[in-house]
Short mmCIF file of N, CA and C in Angstrom, two decimals:
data_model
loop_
_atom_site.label_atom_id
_atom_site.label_comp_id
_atom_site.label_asym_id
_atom_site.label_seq_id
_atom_site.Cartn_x
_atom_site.Cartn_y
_atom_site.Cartn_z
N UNK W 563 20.35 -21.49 56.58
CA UNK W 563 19.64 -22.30 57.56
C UNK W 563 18.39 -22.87 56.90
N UNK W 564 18.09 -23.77 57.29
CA UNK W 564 17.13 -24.72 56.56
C UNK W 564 15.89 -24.97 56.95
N UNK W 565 15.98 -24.77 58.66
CA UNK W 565 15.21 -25.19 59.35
C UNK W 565 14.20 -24.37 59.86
N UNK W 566 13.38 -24.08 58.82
CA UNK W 566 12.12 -22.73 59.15
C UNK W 566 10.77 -22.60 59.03
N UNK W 567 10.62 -21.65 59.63
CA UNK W 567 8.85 -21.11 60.14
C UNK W 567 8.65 -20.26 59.76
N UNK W 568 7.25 -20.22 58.25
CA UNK W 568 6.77 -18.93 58.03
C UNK W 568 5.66 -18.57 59.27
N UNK W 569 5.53 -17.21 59.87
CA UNK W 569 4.93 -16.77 60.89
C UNK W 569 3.88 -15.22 60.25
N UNK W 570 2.97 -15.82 60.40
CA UNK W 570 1.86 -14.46 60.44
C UNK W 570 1.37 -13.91 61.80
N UNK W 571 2.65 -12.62 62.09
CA UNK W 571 2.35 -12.28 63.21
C UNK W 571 2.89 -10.53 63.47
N UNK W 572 2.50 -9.83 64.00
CA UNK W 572 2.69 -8.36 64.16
C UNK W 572 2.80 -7.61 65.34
N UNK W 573 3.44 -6.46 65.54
CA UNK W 573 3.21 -5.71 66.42
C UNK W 573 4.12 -6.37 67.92
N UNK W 574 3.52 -6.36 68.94
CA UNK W 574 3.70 -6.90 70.54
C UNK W 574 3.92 -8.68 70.15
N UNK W 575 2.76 -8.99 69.02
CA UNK W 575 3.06 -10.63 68.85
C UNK W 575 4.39 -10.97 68.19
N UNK W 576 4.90 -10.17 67.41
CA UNK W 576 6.08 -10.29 66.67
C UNK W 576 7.36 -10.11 67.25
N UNK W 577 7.14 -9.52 68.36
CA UNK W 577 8.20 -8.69 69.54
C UNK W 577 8.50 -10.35 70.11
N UNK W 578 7.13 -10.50 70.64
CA UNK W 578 7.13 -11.64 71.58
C UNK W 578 8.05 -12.80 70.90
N UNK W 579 7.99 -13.29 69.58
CA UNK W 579 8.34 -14.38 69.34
C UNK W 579 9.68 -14.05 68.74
N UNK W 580 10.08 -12.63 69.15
CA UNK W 580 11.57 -13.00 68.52
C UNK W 580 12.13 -12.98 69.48
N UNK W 581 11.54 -12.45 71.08
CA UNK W 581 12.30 -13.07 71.73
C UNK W 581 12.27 -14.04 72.63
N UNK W 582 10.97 -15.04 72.09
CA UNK W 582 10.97 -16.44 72.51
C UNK W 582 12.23 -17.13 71.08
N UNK W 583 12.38 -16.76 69.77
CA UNK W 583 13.25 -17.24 69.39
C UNK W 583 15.10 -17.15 69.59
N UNK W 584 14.92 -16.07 70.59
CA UNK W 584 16.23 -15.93 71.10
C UNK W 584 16.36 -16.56 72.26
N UNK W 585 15.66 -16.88 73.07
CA UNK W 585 15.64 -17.58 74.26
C UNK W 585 16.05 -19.06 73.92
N UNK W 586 15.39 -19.74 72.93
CA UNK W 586 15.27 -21.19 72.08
C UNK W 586 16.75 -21.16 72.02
N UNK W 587 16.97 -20.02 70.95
CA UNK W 587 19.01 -20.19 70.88
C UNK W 587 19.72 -20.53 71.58
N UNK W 588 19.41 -19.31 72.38
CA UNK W 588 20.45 -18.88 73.39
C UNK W 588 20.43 -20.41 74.36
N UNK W 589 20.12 -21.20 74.44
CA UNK W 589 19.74 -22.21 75.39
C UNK W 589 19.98 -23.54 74.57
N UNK W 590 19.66 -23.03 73.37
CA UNK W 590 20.59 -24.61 72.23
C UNK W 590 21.90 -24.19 71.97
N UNK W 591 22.44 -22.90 72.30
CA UNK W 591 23.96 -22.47 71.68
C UNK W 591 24.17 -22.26 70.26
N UNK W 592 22.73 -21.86 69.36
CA UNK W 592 22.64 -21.97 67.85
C UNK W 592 22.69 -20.55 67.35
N UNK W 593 22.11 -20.13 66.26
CA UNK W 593 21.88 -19.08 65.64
C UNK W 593 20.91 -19.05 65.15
N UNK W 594 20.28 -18.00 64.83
CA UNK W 594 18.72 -18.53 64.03
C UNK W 594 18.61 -16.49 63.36
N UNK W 595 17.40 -16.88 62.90
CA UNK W 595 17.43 -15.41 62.36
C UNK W 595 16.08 -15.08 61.82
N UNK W 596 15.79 -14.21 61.61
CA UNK W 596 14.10 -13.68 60.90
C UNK W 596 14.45 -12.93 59.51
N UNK W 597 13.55 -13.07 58.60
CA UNK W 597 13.21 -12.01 57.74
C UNK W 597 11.75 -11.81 57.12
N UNK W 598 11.70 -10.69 57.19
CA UNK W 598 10.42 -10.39 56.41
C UNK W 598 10.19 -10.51 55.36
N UNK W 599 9.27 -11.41 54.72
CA UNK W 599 8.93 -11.62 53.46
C UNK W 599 7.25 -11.81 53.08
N UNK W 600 6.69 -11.85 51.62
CA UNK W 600 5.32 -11.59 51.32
C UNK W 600 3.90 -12.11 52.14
N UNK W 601 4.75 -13.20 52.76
CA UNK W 601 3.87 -14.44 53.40
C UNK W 601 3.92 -14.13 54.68
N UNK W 602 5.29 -13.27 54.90
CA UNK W 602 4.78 -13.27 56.76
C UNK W 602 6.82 -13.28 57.46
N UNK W 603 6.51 -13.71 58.44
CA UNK W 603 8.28 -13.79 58.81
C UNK W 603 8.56 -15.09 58.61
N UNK W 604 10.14 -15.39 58.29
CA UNK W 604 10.98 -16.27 58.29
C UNK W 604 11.67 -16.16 59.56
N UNK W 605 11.42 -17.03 60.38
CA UNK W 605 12.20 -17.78 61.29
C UNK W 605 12.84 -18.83 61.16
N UNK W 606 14.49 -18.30 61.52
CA UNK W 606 15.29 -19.90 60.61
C UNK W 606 16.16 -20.00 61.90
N UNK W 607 16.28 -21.30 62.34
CA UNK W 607 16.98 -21.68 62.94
C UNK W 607 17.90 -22.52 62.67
N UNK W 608 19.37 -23.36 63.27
CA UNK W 608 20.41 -24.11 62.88
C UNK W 608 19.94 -25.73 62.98
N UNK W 609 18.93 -25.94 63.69
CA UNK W 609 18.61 -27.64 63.93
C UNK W 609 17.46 -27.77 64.07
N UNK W 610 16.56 -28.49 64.01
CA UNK W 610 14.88 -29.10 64.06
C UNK W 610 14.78 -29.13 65.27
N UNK W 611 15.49 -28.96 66.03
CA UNK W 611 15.04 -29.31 67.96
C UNK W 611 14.14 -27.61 67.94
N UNK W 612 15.40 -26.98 67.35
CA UNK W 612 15.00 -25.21 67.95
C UNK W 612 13.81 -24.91 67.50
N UNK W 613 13.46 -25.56 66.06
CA UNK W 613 12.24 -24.97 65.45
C UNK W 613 10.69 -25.97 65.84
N UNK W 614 11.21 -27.03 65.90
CA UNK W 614 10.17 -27.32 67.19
C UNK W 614 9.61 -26.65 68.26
N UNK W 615 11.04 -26.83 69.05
CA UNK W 615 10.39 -25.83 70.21
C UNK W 615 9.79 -24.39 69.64
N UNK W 616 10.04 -24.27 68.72
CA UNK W 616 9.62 -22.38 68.52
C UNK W 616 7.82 -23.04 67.78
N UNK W 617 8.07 -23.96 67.17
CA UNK W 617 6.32 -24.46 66.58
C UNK W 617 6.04 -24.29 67.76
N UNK W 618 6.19 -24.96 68.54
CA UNK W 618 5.00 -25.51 69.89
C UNK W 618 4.33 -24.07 70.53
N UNK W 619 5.69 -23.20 70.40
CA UNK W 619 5.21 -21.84 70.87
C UNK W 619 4.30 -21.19 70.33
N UNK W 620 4.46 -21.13 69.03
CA UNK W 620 3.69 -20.51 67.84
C UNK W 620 2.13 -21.25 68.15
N UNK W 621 1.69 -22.64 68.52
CA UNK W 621 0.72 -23.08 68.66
C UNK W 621 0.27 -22.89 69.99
N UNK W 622 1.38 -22.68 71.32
CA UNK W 622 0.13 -22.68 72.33
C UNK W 622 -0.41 -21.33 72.40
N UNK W 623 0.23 -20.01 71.68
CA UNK W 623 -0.68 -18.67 71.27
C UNK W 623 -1.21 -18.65 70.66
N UNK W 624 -1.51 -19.60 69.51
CA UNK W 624 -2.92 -20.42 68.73
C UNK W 624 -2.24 -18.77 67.23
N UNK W 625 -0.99 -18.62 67.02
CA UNK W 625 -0.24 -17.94 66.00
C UNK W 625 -0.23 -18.69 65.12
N UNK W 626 -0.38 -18.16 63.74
CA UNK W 626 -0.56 -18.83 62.20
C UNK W 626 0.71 -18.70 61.69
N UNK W 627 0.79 -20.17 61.35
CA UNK W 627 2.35 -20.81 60.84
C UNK W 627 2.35 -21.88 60.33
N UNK W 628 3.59 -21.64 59.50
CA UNK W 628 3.52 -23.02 58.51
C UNK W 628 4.92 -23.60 58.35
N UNK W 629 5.25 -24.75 57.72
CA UNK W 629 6.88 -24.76 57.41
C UNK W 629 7.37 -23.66 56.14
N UNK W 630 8.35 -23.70 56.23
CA UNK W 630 8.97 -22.75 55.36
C UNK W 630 10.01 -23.80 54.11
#
């Protein structure tokens, strides 16, 4: 998947956004997925709509993120 978000986020915040990133899916019919890496999480989703919507999220909790 191509279409991703490095995320600096932990704990209850990290909970939260994986399952605002399952909600995003589940509602585009996609797949998407996380991994942990040096910089923070990988959030990858199947199309630019999903990872949009998952930016916008990441910004209205004012969460540190970048493209991947």
């Amino acid at each position: 998947m191509t279409d991703c978000v490095i995320v600096r986020a932990s704990g209850k915040q990290l909970d939260h956004l994986r399952e605002e990133a399952s909600r995003i899916a589940r509602q585009s019919k996609i797949d998407w997925s996380i991994e942990r890496g040096a910089e923070g999480a990988h959030f990858c989703f199947e199309d630019a709509e999903s990872k949009k919507a998952f930016v916008t999220i990441c910004e209205g909790f004012a969460i540190p993120h970048r493209e991947a």
